Short mmCIF file of C-alpha atoms and ligand atoms in Angstrom, two decimals:
data_model
loop_
_atom_site.label_atom_id
_atom_site.label_comp_id
_atom_site.label_asym_id
_atom_site.label_seq_id
_atom_site.Cartn_x
_atom_site.Cartn_y
_atom_site.Cartn_z
CA MET A 1 -156.32 -46.96 -27.05
CA VAL A 2 -154.43 -50.19 -26.53
CA ASP A 3 -151.47 -50.92 -29.06
CA ALA A 4 -152.42 -54.39 -30.31
CA GLU A 5 -149.92 -54.48 -33.14
CA ARG A 6 -147.24 -55.55 -31.11
CA SER A 7 -148.00 -56.58 -27.58
CA VAL A 8 -144.67 -58.22 -26.95
CA PRO A 9 -141.69 -55.92 -27.28
CA ARG A 10 -139.08 -56.84 -29.94
CA HIS A 11 -136.28 -55.51 -27.42
CA ILE A 12 -136.14 -54.54 -23.87
CA ALA A 13 -133.42 -52.13 -22.71
CA ILE A 14 -132.71 -52.04 -19.04
CA VAL A 15 -130.83 -49.73 -16.76
CA MET A 16 -130.08 -51.78 -13.84
CA ASP A 17 -130.02 -49.32 -10.92
CA GLY A 18 -130.66 -50.08 -7.11
CA ASN A 19 -127.65 -52.52 -6.35
CA GLY A 20 -125.83 -50.49 -4.00
CA ARG A 21 -128.98 -49.49 -2.09
CA TRP A 22 -130.12 -52.91 -1.88
CA ALA A 23 -126.85 -53.91 -0.18
CA LYS A 24 -127.00 -50.84 2.34
CA LYS A 25 -130.40 -51.58 3.40
CA ARG A 26 -128.99 -55.34 4.45
CA PHE A 27 -125.88 -53.52 5.81
CA LEU A 28 -123.85 -55.27 3.14
CA PRO A 29 -120.83 -53.74 1.09
CA ARG A 30 -122.12 -52.62 -2.16
CA PHE A 31 -120.28 -55.37 -3.87
CA PHE A 32 -123.15 -57.80 -2.76
CA GLY A 33 -125.53 -55.82 -4.39
CA HIS A 34 -123.89 -56.37 -7.53
CA LYS A 35 -123.43 -59.79 -7.18
CA ALA A 36 -127.36 -60.07 -6.26
CA GLY A 37 -127.94 -58.09 -9.70
CA VAL A 38 -126.13 -60.73 -11.60
CA ASP A 39 -128.93 -63.24 -10.42
CA ALA A 40 -131.43 -60.92 -11.53
CA VAL A 41 -129.69 -60.75 -14.93
CA VAL A 42 -129.91 -64.30 -15.22
CA ARG A 43 -133.75 -64.27 -13.98
CA THR A 44 -134.62 -61.83 -16.55
CA VAL A 45 -133.03 -63.49 -19.76
CA GLN A 46 -135.01 -66.64 -18.55
CA ALA A 47 -138.28 -64.35 -18.04
CA CYS A 48 -137.76 -62.91 -21.24
CA ILE A 49 -137.64 -66.11 -23.23
CA ASP A 50 -140.70 -67.35 -21.61
CA ARG A 51 -142.44 -64.73 -22.45
CA GLY A 52 -141.15 -64.45 -26.44
CA VAL A 53 -139.00 -61.38 -25.94
CA PRO A 54 -136.02 -61.88 -28.57
CA GLU A 55 -133.68 -59.31 -27.36
CA LEU A 56 -132.58 -57.73 -24.19
CA THR A 57 -130.02 -55.20 -23.41
CA VAL A 58 -128.63 -54.49 -20.18
CA PHE A 59 -126.61 -51.32 -18.90
CA ALA A 60 -123.82 -53.23 -16.69
CA PHE A 61 -121.23 -50.22 -16.51
CA SER A 62 -121.41 -46.83 -18.03
CA SER A 63 -118.67 -44.64 -19.27
CA GLU A 64 -119.11 -42.55 -15.95
CA ASN A 65 -119.03 -45.27 -13.65
CA TRP A 66 -115.44 -45.06 -13.65
CA ARG A 67 -115.85 -42.29 -11.34
CA ARG A 68 -116.55 -44.81 -8.52
CA PRO A 69 -114.08 -45.64 -6.14
CA ALA A 70 -111.53 -47.93 -7.45
CA ASP A 71 -112.22 -50.87 -5.39
CA GLU A 72 -115.80 -50.89 -6.53
CA VAL A 73 -114.75 -50.74 -10.01
CA SER A 74 -112.48 -53.42 -9.71
CA GLY A 75 -114.90 -55.63 -8.20
CA LEU A 76 -117.35 -54.88 -10.62
CA MET A 77 -114.43 -56.08 -13.55
CA GLY A 78 -113.90 -59.36 -11.32
CA LEU A 79 -117.38 -60.01 -11.05
CA VAL A 80 -118.52 -59.89 -14.60
CA LEU A 81 -115.44 -62.29 -15.30
CA ALA A 82 -116.92 -64.53 -12.48
CA ALA A 83 -120.41 -64.40 -13.87
CA MET A 84 -119.43 -65.31 -17.40
CA SER A 85 -117.70 -68.30 -16.16
CA ARG A 86 -120.45 -69.16 -14.10
CA TYR A 87 -123.38 -68.67 -16.55
CA MET A 88 -122.08 -68.59 -20.03
CA ALA A 89 -122.73 -72.36 -20.53
CA ARG A 90 -125.99 -71.99 -19.21
CA MET A 91 -126.78 -68.89 -21.46
CA HIS A 92 -125.51 -71.07 -24.34
CA ALA A 93 -127.80 -73.90 -23.54
CA LEU A 94 -130.89 -71.49 -23.48
CA GLY A 95 -129.95 -70.33 -26.91
CA VAL A 96 -129.35 -66.85 -26.04
CA ARG A 97 -126.55 -64.95 -28.33
CA VAL A 98 -124.38 -62.62 -26.00
CA ARG A 99 -122.75 -59.45 -27.42
CA ILE A 100 -121.02 -57.03 -25.70
CA VAL A 101 -121.56 -53.39 -26.41
CA GLY A 102 -119.27 -50.83 -25.31
CA ASP A 103 -115.91 -49.14 -25.54
CA ARG A 104 -113.31 -52.25 -25.30
CA GLN A 105 -110.26 -49.93 -25.02
CA GLY A 106 -108.61 -49.46 -21.60
CA LEU A 107 -110.34 -52.66 -20.28
CA GLY A 108 -108.29 -55.56 -19.19
CA ASP A 109 -106.93 -58.38 -21.62
CA LYS A 110 -108.85 -61.19 -19.50
CA LEU A 111 -112.31 -59.46 -19.44
CA ARG A 112 -111.79 -58.63 -23.47
CA LYS A 113 -110.63 -62.31 -23.93
CA ALA A 114 -113.67 -63.59 -22.10
CA TRP A 115 -115.98 -61.43 -24.11
CA ASP A 116 -114.64 -62.62 -27.32
CA GLU A 117 -114.93 -66.35 -26.35
CA ALA A 118 -118.22 -65.78 -25.02
CA GLU A 119 -119.50 -64.10 -28.51
CA SER A 120 -117.83 -66.62 -30.69
CA LEU A 121 -119.21 -69.49 -28.37
CA THR A 122 -122.95 -68.13 -28.80
CA ALA A 123 -122.81 -66.43 -31.86
CA HIS A 124 -125.32 -68.61 -33.82
CA ASN A 125 -127.93 -68.67 -31.00
CA THR A 126 -131.14 -67.52 -31.80
CA ARG A 127 -133.54 -67.54 -29.01
CA LEU A 128 -132.51 -64.35 -27.30
CA THR A 129 -130.00 -61.85 -27.89
CA LEU A 130 -128.57 -60.34 -24.91
CA ASN A 131 -126.66 -57.40 -25.19
CA VAL A 132 -124.18 -56.22 -22.36
CA ALA A 133 -123.50 -52.78 -22.29
CA PHE A 134 -120.35 -52.35 -20.53
CA ASN A 135 -118.08 -49.22 -20.78
CA TYR A 136 -121.03 -48.00 -22.32
CA GLY A 137 -122.11 -44.64 -23.13
CA GLY A 138 -124.94 -42.89 -25.46
CA ARG A 139 -122.77 -39.94 -26.47
CA TRP A 140 -119.62 -42.42 -26.67
CA ASP A 141 -121.66 -44.52 -29.35
CA VAL A 142 -122.80 -41.50 -31.61
CA VAL A 143 -119.13 -40.10 -31.70
CA GLN A 144 -117.64 -43.53 -32.41
CA ALA A 145 -120.19 -44.06 -34.85
CA ALA A 146 -119.52 -40.96 -36.61
CA ARG A 147 -115.65 -41.64 -36.66
CA ARG A 148 -116.40 -45.02 -38.14
CA ALA A 149 -118.58 -43.58 -40.68
CA LEU A 150 -115.81 -40.98 -41.73
CA ALA A 151 -113.17 -43.43 -41.72
CA ALA A 152 -115.32 -45.72 -44.20
CA GLY A 153 -115.46 -42.76 -46.57
CA VAL A 154 -119.12 -42.14 -46.23
CA GLN A 155 -120.00 -38.64 -48.06
CA PRO A 156 -122.04 -36.53 -46.28
CA GLU A 157 -124.78 -36.83 -48.87
CA ASP A 158 -125.17 -40.54 -48.25
CA LEU A 159 -125.16 -40.21 -44.69
CA THR A 160 -128.92 -41.04 -43.81
CA GLU A 161 -130.37 -41.88 -40.70
CA SER A 162 -130.33 -45.67 -41.58
CA ARG A 163 -126.86 -45.66 -42.77
CA PHE A 164 -125.48 -44.06 -39.77
CA GLY A 165 -127.31 -46.52 -37.66
CA GLU A 166 -125.15 -49.10 -39.22
CA PHE A 167 -122.21 -47.50 -37.24
CA MET A 168 -123.84 -47.63 -33.82
CA ALA A 169 -122.63 -50.22 -31.24
CA THR A 170 -126.13 -51.89 -31.60
CA ALA A 171 -126.44 -52.16 -35.47
CA GLY A 172 -128.41 -54.93 -36.47
CA SER A 173 -130.81 -54.68 -33.39
CA PRO A 174 -134.24 -53.35 -33.79
CA ASP A 175 -134.64 -49.86 -31.58
CA PRO A 176 -135.81 -50.67 -27.99
CA ASP A 177 -139.41 -50.94 -27.88
CA LEU A 178 -139.30 -50.79 -23.96
CA PHE A 179 -136.98 -49.18 -21.94
CA ILE A 180 -137.01 -49.88 -18.06
CA ARG A 181 -135.15 -48.35 -15.47
CA THR A 182 -135.02 -49.90 -11.72
CA GLY A 183 -134.05 -48.13 -8.66
CA GLY A 184 -136.20 -44.97 -8.69
CA GLU A 185 -134.28 -42.47 -10.52
CA VAL A 186 -135.80 -40.74 -13.54
CA ARG A 187 -133.42 -40.39 -15.99
CA ILE A 188 -131.45 -41.78 -19.05
CA SER A 189 -127.81 -41.66 -17.49
CA ASN A 190 -126.56 -41.63 -20.99
CA PHE A 191 -127.63 -45.10 -22.03
CA LEU A 192 -128.82 -45.42 -25.25
CA LEU A 193 -129.55 -41.97 -26.58
CA TRP A 194 -129.84 -42.34 -30.33
CA GLN A 195 -132.00 -45.74 -30.00
CA VAL A 196 -134.29 -44.71 -27.67
CA ALA A 197 -136.02 -41.97 -29.87
CA TYR A 198 -139.33 -43.75 -29.92
CA SER A 199 -139.21 -46.19 -26.96
CA GLU A 200 -141.79 -46.60 -24.38
CA PHE A 201 -140.47 -45.83 -20.82
CA VAL A 202 -140.97 -47.92 -17.44
CA PHE A 203 -139.47 -46.34 -14.21
CA SER A 204 -139.92 -48.58 -11.14
CA ASP A 205 -138.88 -48.01 -7.77
CA CYS A 206 -137.91 -51.88 -7.29
CA LEU A 207 -133.92 -52.12 -6.63
CA TRP A 208 -132.54 -54.22 -9.33
CA PRO A 209 -131.68 -57.45 -7.25
CA GLU A 210 -135.30 -57.31 -6.52
CA PHE A 211 -136.21 -57.39 -10.23
CA GLY A 212 -137.90 -60.53 -11.53
CA GLU A 213 -141.11 -62.00 -13.38
CA ALA A 214 -143.51 -59.84 -11.51
CA GLN A 215 -141.86 -56.54 -12.16
CA LEU A 216 -141.23 -57.63 -15.73
CA ASP A 217 -144.97 -58.38 -16.42
CA ALA A 218 -145.82 -55.12 -14.68
CA ALA A 219 -143.70 -53.29 -17.01
CA LEU A 220 -144.98 -55.58 -19.73
CA ALA A 221 -148.68 -54.52 -18.59
CA ALA A 222 -147.63 -50.88 -18.81
CA TYR A 223 -146.11 -51.32 -22.04
CA ARG A 224 -149.50 -52.88 -23.51
CA GLN A 225 -151.48 -49.91 -22.53
CA ARG A 226 -149.63 -47.48 -24.29
CA ASP A 227 -150.67 -46.02 -27.71
CA ARG A 228 -147.42 -45.91 -30.05
CA ARG A 229 -148.18 -42.85 -32.44
CA PHE A 230 -144.55 -42.17 -33.61
CA GLY A 231 -145.56 -38.82 -34.59
CA GLY A 232 -148.94 -39.71 -36.38
CA VAL A 233 -152.48 -39.92 -35.56
CA LYS A 234 -154.64 -43.16 -34.91
CA GLU A 235 -157.81 -43.70 -36.23
CA ALA A 236 -160.66 -43.74 -33.54
C1 IPE B 301 -126.49 -50.12 -10.72
O1 IPE B 301 -126.33 -49.84 -9.26
C2 IPE B 301 -125.22 -50.95 -10.93
C3 IPE B 301 -123.87 -50.41 -11.71
C4 IPE B 301 -124.11 -49.09 -11.88
C5 IPE B 301 -122.88 -50.89 -11.77
P1 IPE B 301 -125.88 -48.99 -8.46
O2 IPE B 301 -124.66 -49.16 -8.04
O3 IPE B 301 -125.80 -47.67 -9.11
O4 IPE B 301 -126.86 -49.01 -7.20
P2 IPE B 301 -127.21 -47.47 -6.35
O5 IPE B 301 -127.67 -46.38 -7.50
O6 IPE B 301 -126.11 -46.74 -5.79
O7 IPE B 301 -128.08 -48.21 -5.33
C1 IPE B 302 -126.86 -46.22 -14.61
O1 IPE B 302 -126.51 -46.38 -12.93
C2 IPE B 302 -125.54 -47.01 -14.68
C3 IPE B 302 -125.89 -48.46 -14.95
C4 IPE B 302 -127.06 -48.99 -14.55
C5 IPE B 302 -124.65 -49.35 -15.32
P1 IPE B 302 -126.03 -45.17 -12.03
O2 IPE B 302 -126.56 -45.48 -10.77
O3 IPE B 302 -124.59 -45.01 -12.28
O4 IPE B 302 -126.52 -43.83 -12.77
P2 IPE B 302 -126.70 -42.36 -12.00
O5 IPE B 302 -125.21 -41.99 -11.56
O6 IPE B 302 -127.48 -42.53 -10.96
O7 IPE B 302 -127.24 -41.53 -12.81
MG1 MG B 303 -126.97 -45.98 -9.31
#
């Protein structure tokens, strides 16, 4: 049965994977795959706005991505800075509110400053919220939430699921209705663990730099066919 209640997801989360393989296919260094990946993010933001999707969370750098060669890591940091200065005015003009989710410790001052500026510049935009998960891990998120709940003096008997959710890095956002992973791998890779409890998963072989309107529409079509029961039963 088709779930007609919510044909457009309120929140899409994407594991943008396959940049390295995209570059390799073209005999280019991996960095060029990441660079093309930035353009795919901009395309996807526009496509989500056009389709009335109000929130998008993209996985840009995981807690585990520090294991990559130092030059790839520093290339990614530089790319994020360059992408912000190149696209932030355009995002703002589109009405995009930008939020960075992840562990800001251990990152350069320049990056932190650029994020703070982007967040305050776009804080009042309402068209689409773009959460950029950077130095993010699902387990880190659960642990930092637990630490902050303890520090806030929340008593054990008061710690409900919704109270706990207020301490997660994505507080204030609805859980993702749709979770997309490009690049052909079928795993979560420590992305939003708490928040995907009832997300619909779509895995695509498309490499992230190739992602665009057609791939988004295919994922949305798959999503519309899903019968979301949330543990209950649906009347025939
Ligand atoms: C995803 O693409 C981007 C990041 C993790 C930053 P990859 O770099 O993982 O690309 P593949 O998986 O090696 O193709
Ligand atoms: C997940 O991709 C992280 C991001 C897209 C930022 P990875 O390429 O790092 O995941 P694994 O290593 O294949 O699990
Ligand atoms: Mg990968």
